[in-house]
Amino acid sequence: MRKILFVLLFVVAVPMLASAYEDSGIRFSDLHGQVAVRPDEEFDDAYEYADLETKLRYNDRIWTEIDSGAILSLADMSTFVIKENTVMVLPKPETQVSSIKILSGNVWVNMKKMVEGGEFHVELNQAVAGIKGTILTCRTGDDFDRIVCAQGRVQVRSKKTGEIVEIGPGEQVIVGGDKPFEPEKADLDSLEKEWQEDLDKMGSSLRNDELTDVLTARADLIQNQVNDLNKLFESVSRKASLQQNDLNLLERAARNISSELAEAKTLASQAQARGANADKPDRVMLVAAAKLTSLAAQAEAKVAAVLNFIKRSLVNLHKNPDNDRLDMLAEKAESLMAEFNQIRKEMETANGKSQSWFEDRAQEVSRLLEYVARLSEEASELSELFPGDPKARAISMTVGNMNKELARLLSSLRVVSIDYAAIDMLKNYEENISDSIEIYNREWDKYNNIDKESTTAQSKILTQSLRILGGFAKVKRQYDRAKRLYSGVMRSAASSRFKTAEHLEFEDLWKRVQDNFMSLSDLAGILQSRIEDLQNRINSSGKLRR
């Protein structure tokens, strides 16, 4: 029977060094079906079924049965996604080099960090894969192992011959069987589709508050990675002469971010789906999901711009050892333009985005404006060095136009923030008025059930009518307060070009308040007319008796 393993390892590092404690610190963040755990040195009768609270120890063996699976999480958000019919073993406490052992089945690993100077080992039946922050997948069977590299570099050593082969992105190697032990092309798209259903379960077993914490931690991680990439990019792009090592460092930082985005998007989608299906959505969770989605899109655009810069810089590096400054400045301007175009494209659908989305975009545009200012200085210097040069003139014009466009874009991103307390207050008014309609309708039914022919009944009708109108007066006071609240908030937001999600929610609440109040007003008007007629009839009846 063919046994499968997937391992996805990202380029940032997790210490899994020897520990004096039996507890490995690894936990289940999701599981379904029947998942069992036992110490590796014991027999199968020692297996115990696991749940989300199970503590995993060093050298524990994990077994997922048919139609079962699990996701393991480390403290730094590294994850192991385990398919059905899989057996894997966690590292021993005394292990100096981090490792996991796959005896059978399918495992996807997203490793965030590696111990300084160390290497992560994935041991299969026929081979051992050594990684220092790399994305890879592996398939292990009785006779052969297949190891596929999606990102970075992987060194694969055959257990039988000791021979070592290194593979890069989009390559695979088969160890054992009758296949040659050499790199060949891999189908990464098919592998990704095979794992999509399992990866989509990420975060599904977490409570809303736990998922919110994970979303926030992921957003912080991506934000820090983007900040580091921005600093490195600006440092590298300032250099008059680029070296290959500069571009390698830049590419590694960009790939680190790229490898983080898939899980981030999955977790954000998980939260958004919960919000869409909930009667009362968890606003804190949804805000965290929106922020993570926004940061992921921002990071994706930044990575694309940096990789494009690297690609063009490599051409220049090999073409001109002196790194012509005009060419380098043109590359920087083009990279900047790519980021600007990405943000401008996102602005086409900006209406309805959260307030935090606009804040994040404004910060990004402000950063680009600072970068443009430095490019403008460099462009001016080169224009003096190359007076009349059309390329220098074109670059200077491009940078100047970018400065104006970014300033306009920043101005349009300034939206008025609507306090959530104001939204909650208006929501309370809307609920109170809605409740009043129900009460009002009940009182109206009582009014209609009174015998209207007798004089005694007429007095009772009048009393009931006045009670209903008194209730309407209370509702009218609530409506006036809601109107003042809405008018005050909308005055400050009137100048904004875009409407945030909070703005649209506030408007929708106010429309419901208005509609409810108008329904009550119509009923109150009818009742007022009947009261006046009833008072005239009662007064006339009294005169006749006298």
XYZ file of C-alpha atoms in Angstrom:
546
model
C 0.000 0.000 0.000
C 1.332 3.390 -0.914
C 1.862 5.687 2.073
C 1.969 9.441 1.665
C 3.672 12.295 3.447
C 3.436 16.018 2.899
C 5.707 18.465 4.614
C 5.496 22.202 4.128
C 8.211 24.131 5.896
C 8.408 27.917 5.769
C 11.503 29.991 5.889
C 11.401 31.416 9.391
C 12.671 29.359 12.385
C 11.127 27.341 15.663
C 13.329 26.005 18.318
C 12.675 22.335 19.020
C 15.704 21.748 21.213
C 16.103 19.185 23.943
C 13.875 19.858 26.930
C 14.068 18.623 30.473
C 10.274 18.335 30.484
C 8.295 15.466 29.024
C 5.713 17.860 27.591
C 6.788 18.806 24.046
C 4.719 22.014 24.011
C 2.974 20.850 20.821
C -0.839 20.845 20.937
C -3.776 19.767 18.793
C -5.475 22.828 17.324
C -7.964 20.718 15.374
C -8.857 17.034 15.033
C -11.667 14.974 13.589
C -12.498 11.287 13.526
C -10.330 8.969 15.623
C -6.851 10.198 16.492
C -4.752 8.214 18.981
C -1.461 8.840 20.814
C 1.040 6.596 22.627
C 4.724 6.726 23.608
C 6.788 5.427 20.671
C 8.583 2.815 22.777
C 5.337 1.159 23.925
C 3.009 -1.283 22.127
C -0.186 -0.448 20.250
C -2.383 -1.381 23.208
C -1.044 1.777 24.891
C -2.795 4.017 22.340
C -5.279 6.482 23.853
C -7.724 8.557 21.833
C -6.845 12.256 21.860
C -8.843 15.475 22.087
C -7.965 19.152 21.880
C -6.760 19.150 25.501
C -4.300 16.262 25.054
C -0.708 17.145 25.979
C 1.789 15.726 23.514
C 5.090 14.485 24.905
C 8.472 14.112 23.304
C 8.779 10.835 21.374
C 5.003 10.427 21.203
C 3.578 8.455 18.290
C 0.441 9.901 16.654
C -1.939 7.753 14.597
C -4.884 9.006 12.546
C -7.370 6.314 11.524
C -9.488 6.215 8.347
C -11.642 9.338 7.748
C -9.671 11.084 10.490
C -7.125 13.871 10.689
C -5.508 16.437 12.941
C -3.652 19.715 13.015
C -0.800 20.249 15.488
C 0.372 23.711 16.549
C 3.589 24.936 18.146
C 3.941 28.033 20.277
C 5.302 30.066 17.363
C 2.336 29.121 15.099
C 4.178 26.380 13.239
C 1.694 23.695 12.143
C 1.562 20.021 11.208
C -1.507 18.997 9.177
C -1.964 15.219 9.349
C -4.146 13.253 6.912
C -5.955 9.968 7.575
C -4.072 6.655 7.924
C -0.920 8.402 9.083
C 1.632 7.508 11.751
C 4.263 10.043 12.813
C 6.666 10.330 15.731
C 7.645 13.527 17.549
C 11.339 14.177 18.362
C 13.042 12.700 21.403
C 13.974 15.039 24.302
C 17.690 14.452 23.763
C 17.514 15.232 20.027
C 20.027 17.986 19.222
C 18.877 18.486 15.646
C 15.126 19.047 15.282
C 13.333 16.224 13.508
C 10.121 14.308 12.960
C 9.768 10.728 11.760
C 7.038 9.690 9.338
C 6.332 5.961 9.412
C 3.380 6.106 7.023
C 0.757 8.465 5.666
C 0.477 12.159 4.829
C 1.742 15.148 6.812
C 1.938 18.812 5.915
C 4.384 20.860 7.998
C 4.607 24.625 8.147
C 7.737 25.323 10.201
C 8.168 28.978 11.129
C 11.563 28.904 12.812
C 14.706 26.847 13.087
C 17.266 26.806 15.865
C 20.240 29.003 14.958
C 22.708 26.992 12.899
C 20.477 23.911 13.056
C 18.620 21.918 10.459
C 15.200 20.314 10.492
C 15.125 16.650 9.466
C 12.154 14.761 8.084
C 12.926 11.056 8.222
C 11.080 8.751 5.811
C 11.408 5.067 5.003
C 13.998 5.446 2.242
C 15.382 8.952 2.763
C 16.062 11.845 5.099
C 15.234 15.408 3.996
C 17.314 18.182 5.558
C 15.806 21.668 5.580
C 16.719 25.098 6.852
C 13.370 26.801 6.438
C 11.976 25.359 3.220
C 8.608 24.418 1.743
C 8.484 20.782 0.702
C 6.186 17.809 0.379
C 7.083 14.134 0.680
C 5.386 10.885 -0.315
C 6.661 7.722 1.352
C 5.789 4.152 0.392
C 7.056 0.633 1.068
C 9.545 0.820 -1.782
C 10.133 4.496 -2.520
C 9.836 8.047 -1.184
C 8.940 11.104 -3.265
C 10.160 14.493 -2.011
C 8.934 17.687 -3.686
C 10.362 21.154 -3.070
C 7.945 24.072 -3.365
C 10.250 26.795 -2.088
C 13.869 27.166 -1.004
C 16.341 24.275 -1.254
C 16.144 20.723 0.098
C 18.996 18.283 0.584
C 17.791 14.674 0.277
C 19.994 11.808 1.461
C 19.347 8.199 0.494
C 19.469 5.946 3.558
C 20.682 3.024 1.424
C 23.555 4.619 -0.542
C 24.287 7.807 1.399
C 24.042 9.737 -1.872
C 22.795 13.347 -1.560
C 20.702 15.275 -4.099
C 19.672 18.923 -3.768
C 16.403 20.141 -5.286
C 14.868 23.591 -5.678
C 11.368 25.077 -6.167
C 9.138 23.010 -8.479
C 11.478 20.013 -8.429
C 11.095 16.543 -6.943
C 13.263 13.498 -6.362
C 12.274 9.831 -5.934
C 14.318 7.664 -3.582
C 14.126 3.870 -3.979
C 12.358 1.763 -6.572
C 13.615 1.764 -10.157
C 13.535 5.551 -10.624
C 16.854 7.426 -11.054
C 17.925 9.403 -7.977
C 17.945 12.823 -9.674
C 15.849 16.037 -9.769
C 12.787 16.167 -12.027
C 9.859 18.546 -12.560
C 6.985 18.404 -10.016
C 3.272 19.258 -10.340
C 2.776 21.651 -7.434
C -0.766 22.660 -8.453
C -2.037 19.090 -8.103
C -0.422 18.720 -4.693
C -1.988 21.950 -3.479
C -5.459 20.815 -4.583
C -4.953 17.486 -2.808
C -4.389 19.304 0.482
C -6.872 22.153 0.186
C -9.728 20.441 2.063
C -7.452 19.565 5.004
C -5.936 23.045 5.168
C -9.395 24.641 5.096
C -10.126 23.004 8.465
C -7.452 25.170 10.084
C -8.979 27.015 13.051
C -12.364 25.283 12.710
C -12.283 23.760 16.215
C -11.215 26.954 17.983
C -13.632 29.074 19.998
C -14.225 32.594 18.722
C -11.939 34.133 21.344
C -9.194 31.585 20.565
C -9.527 32.188 16.827
C -9.384 35.934 17.442
C -6.094 35.504 19.318
C -4.675 33.421 16.442
C -5.805 35.992 13.862
C -4.198 38.792 15.857
C -0.943 36.863 16.283
C -0.813 36.091 12.548
C -1.451 39.726 11.699
C 1.349 40.808 14.047
C 3.692 38.253 12.463
C 2.927 39.400 8.903
C 3.146 43.066 9.884
C 6.569 42.510 11.450
C 7.724 40.574 8.380
C 6.519 43.355 6.055
C 8.216 45.990 8.207
C 11.480 44.034 8.099
C 11.161 43.597 4.331
C 10.518 47.324 3.878
C 13.614 48.220 5.895
C 15.764 45.715 4.029
C 14.410 46.808 0.646
C 15.052 50.462 1.383
C 18.557 49.653 2.621
C 19.352 47.563 -0.448
C 17.793 49.973 -2.922
C 19.869 52.888 -1.556
C 23.108 51.160 -2.508
C 24.842 52.534 -5.568
C 26.233 49.058 -6.323
C 24.246 45.919 -5.609
C 25.827 42.547 -4.912
C 24.341 39.094 -5.389
C 24.185 38.590 -1.616
C 22.024 41.721 -1.258
C 19.467 40.283 -3.640
C 19.601 36.865 -1.955
C 18.791 38.406 1.424
C 15.950 40.386 -0.103
C 14.494 37.339 -1.844
C 14.668 35.243 1.326
C 12.759 37.899 3.285
C 10.113 38.130 0.533
C 9.702 34.341 0.385
C 9.269 34.240 4.161
C 6.183 36.424 3.835
C 4.843 34.602 0.790
C 4.929 31.265 2.586
C 2.907 32.666 5.496
C -0.019 33.979 3.446
C -1.913 30.767 2.607
C -2.622 29.884 6.241
C -3.415 33.513 7.071
C -6.066 33.650 4.338
C -7.533 30.309 5.461
C -7.880 31.482 9.066
C -9.429 34.807 8.016
C -11.926 32.988 5.763
C -12.810 30.677 8.653
C -13.669 33.690 10.852
C -15.626 35.467 8.099
C -17.687 32.340 7.427
C -18.580 32.125 11.119
C -19.625 35.767 11.105
C -21.840 35.279 8.048
C -23.639 32.316 9.669
C -24.015 33.751 13.177
C -27.162 35.466 14.494
C -24.967 37.836 16.462
C -21.531 37.986 14.775
C -18.470 38.397 16.992
C -17.389 41.893 15.980
C -13.942 41.639 17.600
C -13.228 38.430 15.686
C -14.451 39.922 12.388
C -12.335 43.049 12.832
C -9.277 40.835 13.456
C -10.122 38.802 10.328
C -10.544 41.956 8.225
C -7.210 43.291 9.435
C -5.449 40.015 8.630
C -7.041 39.897 5.156
C -5.962 43.475 4.515
C -2.413 42.827 5.696
C -2.202 39.678 3.577
C -3.211 41.601 0.440
C -0.738 44.360 1.296
C 2.027 41.814 1.904
C 1.238 40.007 -1.346
C 1.599 43.224 -3.322
C 4.851 44.076 -1.557
C 6.326 40.637 -2.215
C 5.395 40.857 -5.909
C 7.029 44.283 -6.206
C 10.210 43.139 -4.440
C 10.532 39.964 -6.513
C 10.097 42.019 -9.674
C 12.813 44.381 -8.465
C 15.123 41.416 -7.788
C 14.455 39.926 -11.220
C 15.354 43.132 -13.028
C 18.280 43.846 -10.745
C 19.773 40.447 -11.559
C 19.659 41.320 -15.260
C 21.470 44.576 -14.575
C 23.904 42.879 -12.231
C 25.055 40.490 -14.933
C 24.813 43.024 -17.739
C 26.745 45.830 -16.076
C 29.209 45.158 -13.229
C 29.117 48.836 -12.252
C 25.311 48.764 -11.794
C 24.380 51.793 -13.840
C 22.675 54.156 -11.404
C 20.075 55.284 -13.877
C 18.965 51.709 -14.505
C 18.809 51.013 -10.781
C 16.736 54.126 -10.127
C 14.376 53.149 -12.942
C 13.912 49.745 -11.271
C 13.125 51.392 -7.951
C 10.581 53.700 -9.592
C 8.944 50.764 -11.369
C 8.757 48.773 -8.126
C 7.155 51.764 -6.434
C 4.672 52.116 -9.286
C 3.669 48.438 -8.904
C 2.868 48.956 -5.209
C 0.938 52.134 -5.975
C -1.102 50.432 -8.712
C -1.952 47.580 -6.345
C -3.289 49.991 -3.729
C -5.160 52.000 -6.363
C -6.765 48.790 -7.636
C -7.883 47.928 -4.115
C -9.390 51.397 -3.791
C -11.861 50.545 -6.569
C -13.699 48.370 -4.024
C -12.875 50.440 -0.933
C -16.486 51.283 -0.074
C -17.644 49.026 2.719
C -14.150 48.158 3.982
C -13.515 48.368 7.720
C -12.066 51.436 9.402
C -8.928 49.443 10.242
C -8.517 48.684 6.514
C -8.409 52.395 5.727
C -5.964 53.008 8.587
C -3.631 50.275 7.302
C -3.767 51.617 3.750
C -3.065 55.173 4.935
C 0.021 53.945 6.805
C 1.251 52.117 3.705
C 0.751 55.191 1.490
C 2.578 57.369 4.052
C 5.508 54.951 3.918
C 5.535 55.105 0.119
C 5.522 58.909 0.265
C 8.641 58.832 2.451
C 10.275 56.491 -0.049
C 9.284 58.754 -2.955
C 10.970 61.673 -1.207
C 14.257 59.754 -1.137
C 13.881 58.715 -4.782
C 13.182 62.336 -5.690
C 16.482 63.413 -4.157
C 18.318 60.680 -6.042
C 16.531 61.607 -9.282
C 17.549 65.259 -8.878
C 21.160 64.251 -8.306
C 21.204 62.050 -11.408
C 19.557 64.766 -13.485
C 22.495 67.017 -12.631
C 24.958 64.235 -13.472
C 23.216 63.501 -16.783
C 21.769 66.842 -17.969
C 19.476 66.424 -20.953
C 19.443 62.627 -20.686
C 15.885 61.527 -21.658
C 15.965 58.558 -19.289
C 16.960 60.716 -16.319
C 14.282 63.247 -17.254
C 11.627 60.527 -17.565
C 12.534 59.051 -14.183
C 12.409 62.462 -12.529
C 8.966 63.090 -14.042
C 7.677 59.677 -12.958
C 8.831 60.196 -9.384
C 7.286 63.696 -9.294
C 3.940 62.413 -10.578
C 4.004 59.574 -8.077
C 4.454 62.048 -5.253
C 1.320 63.962 -6.324
C -0.748 60.825 -6.876
C 0.213 59.347 -3.516
C -0.623 62.620 -1.743
C -4.088 62.603 -3.348
C -4.542 58.954 -2.480
C -3.604 59.590 1.149
C -6.158 62.401 1.317
C -8.931 60.125 0.021
C -8.029 57.461 2.604
C -8.776 59.803 5.485
C -12.187 58.604 6.623
C -13.953 59.608 9.811
C -13.820 56.827 12.368
C -17.237 55.984 13.839
C -16.992 54.923 17.447
C -18.356 51.436 18.077
C -20.051 52.867 21.181
C -22.150 55.104 18.902
C -23.097 52.102 16.735
C -24.108 50.127 19.821
C -26.134 53.068 21.134
C -28.038 53.462 17.857
C -28.589 49.717 17.784
C -30.136 49.928 21.260
C -32.475 52.702 20.095
C -33.472 50.605 17.081
C -34.183 47.563 19.256
C -36.157 49.638 21.798
C -38.321 51.222 19.104
C -38.839 47.819 17.472
C -39.920 46.411 20.852
C -42.253 49.403 21.283
C -43.996 48.539 18.019
C -44.886 45.117 19.421
C -46.194 46.657 22.646
C -48.064 49.300 20.663
C -49.711 46.638 18.506
C -50.846 44.704 21.566
C -52.395 47.865 23.039
C -54.048 48.567 19.696
C -55.597 45.072 19.725
C -57.024 45.807 23.180
C -58.456 49.045 21.852
C -60.151 47.299 18.933
C -61.697 44.644 21.219
C -63.553 47.179 23.410
C -67.350 47.401 22.895
C -67.644 50.835 21.343
C -71.477 51.168 21.605
C -71.972 51.855 25.342
C -71.083 55.119 27.090
C -69.060 53.186 29.673
C -67.141 51.530 26.894
C -66.456 54.887 25.304
C -64.773 56.127 28.492
C -62.716 52.919 28.592
C -61.741 53.432 24.968
C -60.647 56.970 25.727
C -58.493 55.809 28.660
C -56.911 53.071 26.528
C -56.307 55.496 23.678
C -54.576 58.002 25.912
C -52.385 55.203 27.324
C -51.308 54.242 23.807
C -50.506 57.847 22.923
C -48.502 58.167 26.137
C -46.412 55.195 25.035
C -45.903 56.829 21.662
C -44.574 59.965 23.359
C -41.879 57.868 25.054
C -40.927 56.317 21.724
C -40.812 59.787 20.150
C -38.260 60.883 22.760
C -36.085 57.869 21.934
C -36.401 58.627 18.244
C -35.308 62.232 18.813
C -32.246 61.051 20.721
C -31.382 58.598 17.923
C -31.814 61.377 15.359
C -29.447 63.695 17.243
C -26.883 60.900 17.541
C -27.106 60.057 13.829
C -26.951 63.707 12.714
C -23.911 64.399 14.885
C -21.978 61.424 13.545
C -22.969 62.010 9.905
C -21.944 65.681 10.016
C -18.366 64.692 10.778
C -18.390 61.901 8.164
C -19.965 63.928 5.360
C -16.627 64.979 3.868
C -15.308 61.415 3.492
C -15.014 60.126 -0.066
C -15.609 56.530 0.979
C -18.034 54.898 3.362
C -16.552 52.385 5.768
C -18.301 49.183 6.850
C -19.059 50.896 10.163
C -20.498 53.910 8.306
C -22.815 51.686 6.236
C -23.900 49.761 9.334
C -24.705 53.055 11.073
C -26.786 54.233 8.098
C -28.655 50.928 7.925
C -29.489 51.112 11.621
C -30.806 54.662 11.216
C -32.985 53.629 8.258
C -34.538 50.881 10.378
C -35.141 53.384 13.197
C -36.855 55.752 10.740
C -39.005 53.025 9.176
C -40.134 51.732 12.570
C -40.924 55.198 13.841
C -42.885 56.118 10.705
C -45.040 53.011 11.196
C -45.787 54.123 14.752
C -46.449 57.696 13.641
C -49.096 56.542 11.164
C -50.891 54.546 13.853
C -50.631 57.405 16.317
C -52.145 59.822 13.772
C -55.156 57.568 13.218
C -55.603 57.149 16.957
C -55.383 60.896 17.621
C -58.190 61.515 15.134
C -60.360 58.858 16.800
C -59.705 60.301 20.260
C -60.874 63.741 19.181
C -64.053 62.224 17.692
C -64.601 60.117 20.825
C -64.200 63.117 23.149
C -66.808 65.017 21.142
C -69.236 62.102 21.391
C -68.728 61.713 25.167
C -69.201 65.472 25.687
C -72.393 65.442 23.602
C -73.743 62.475 25.563
C -73.154 64.286 28.852
C -75.036 67.364 27.695
C -78.034 65.260 26.704
C -78.204 63.640 30.153
C -78.244 67.040 31.807
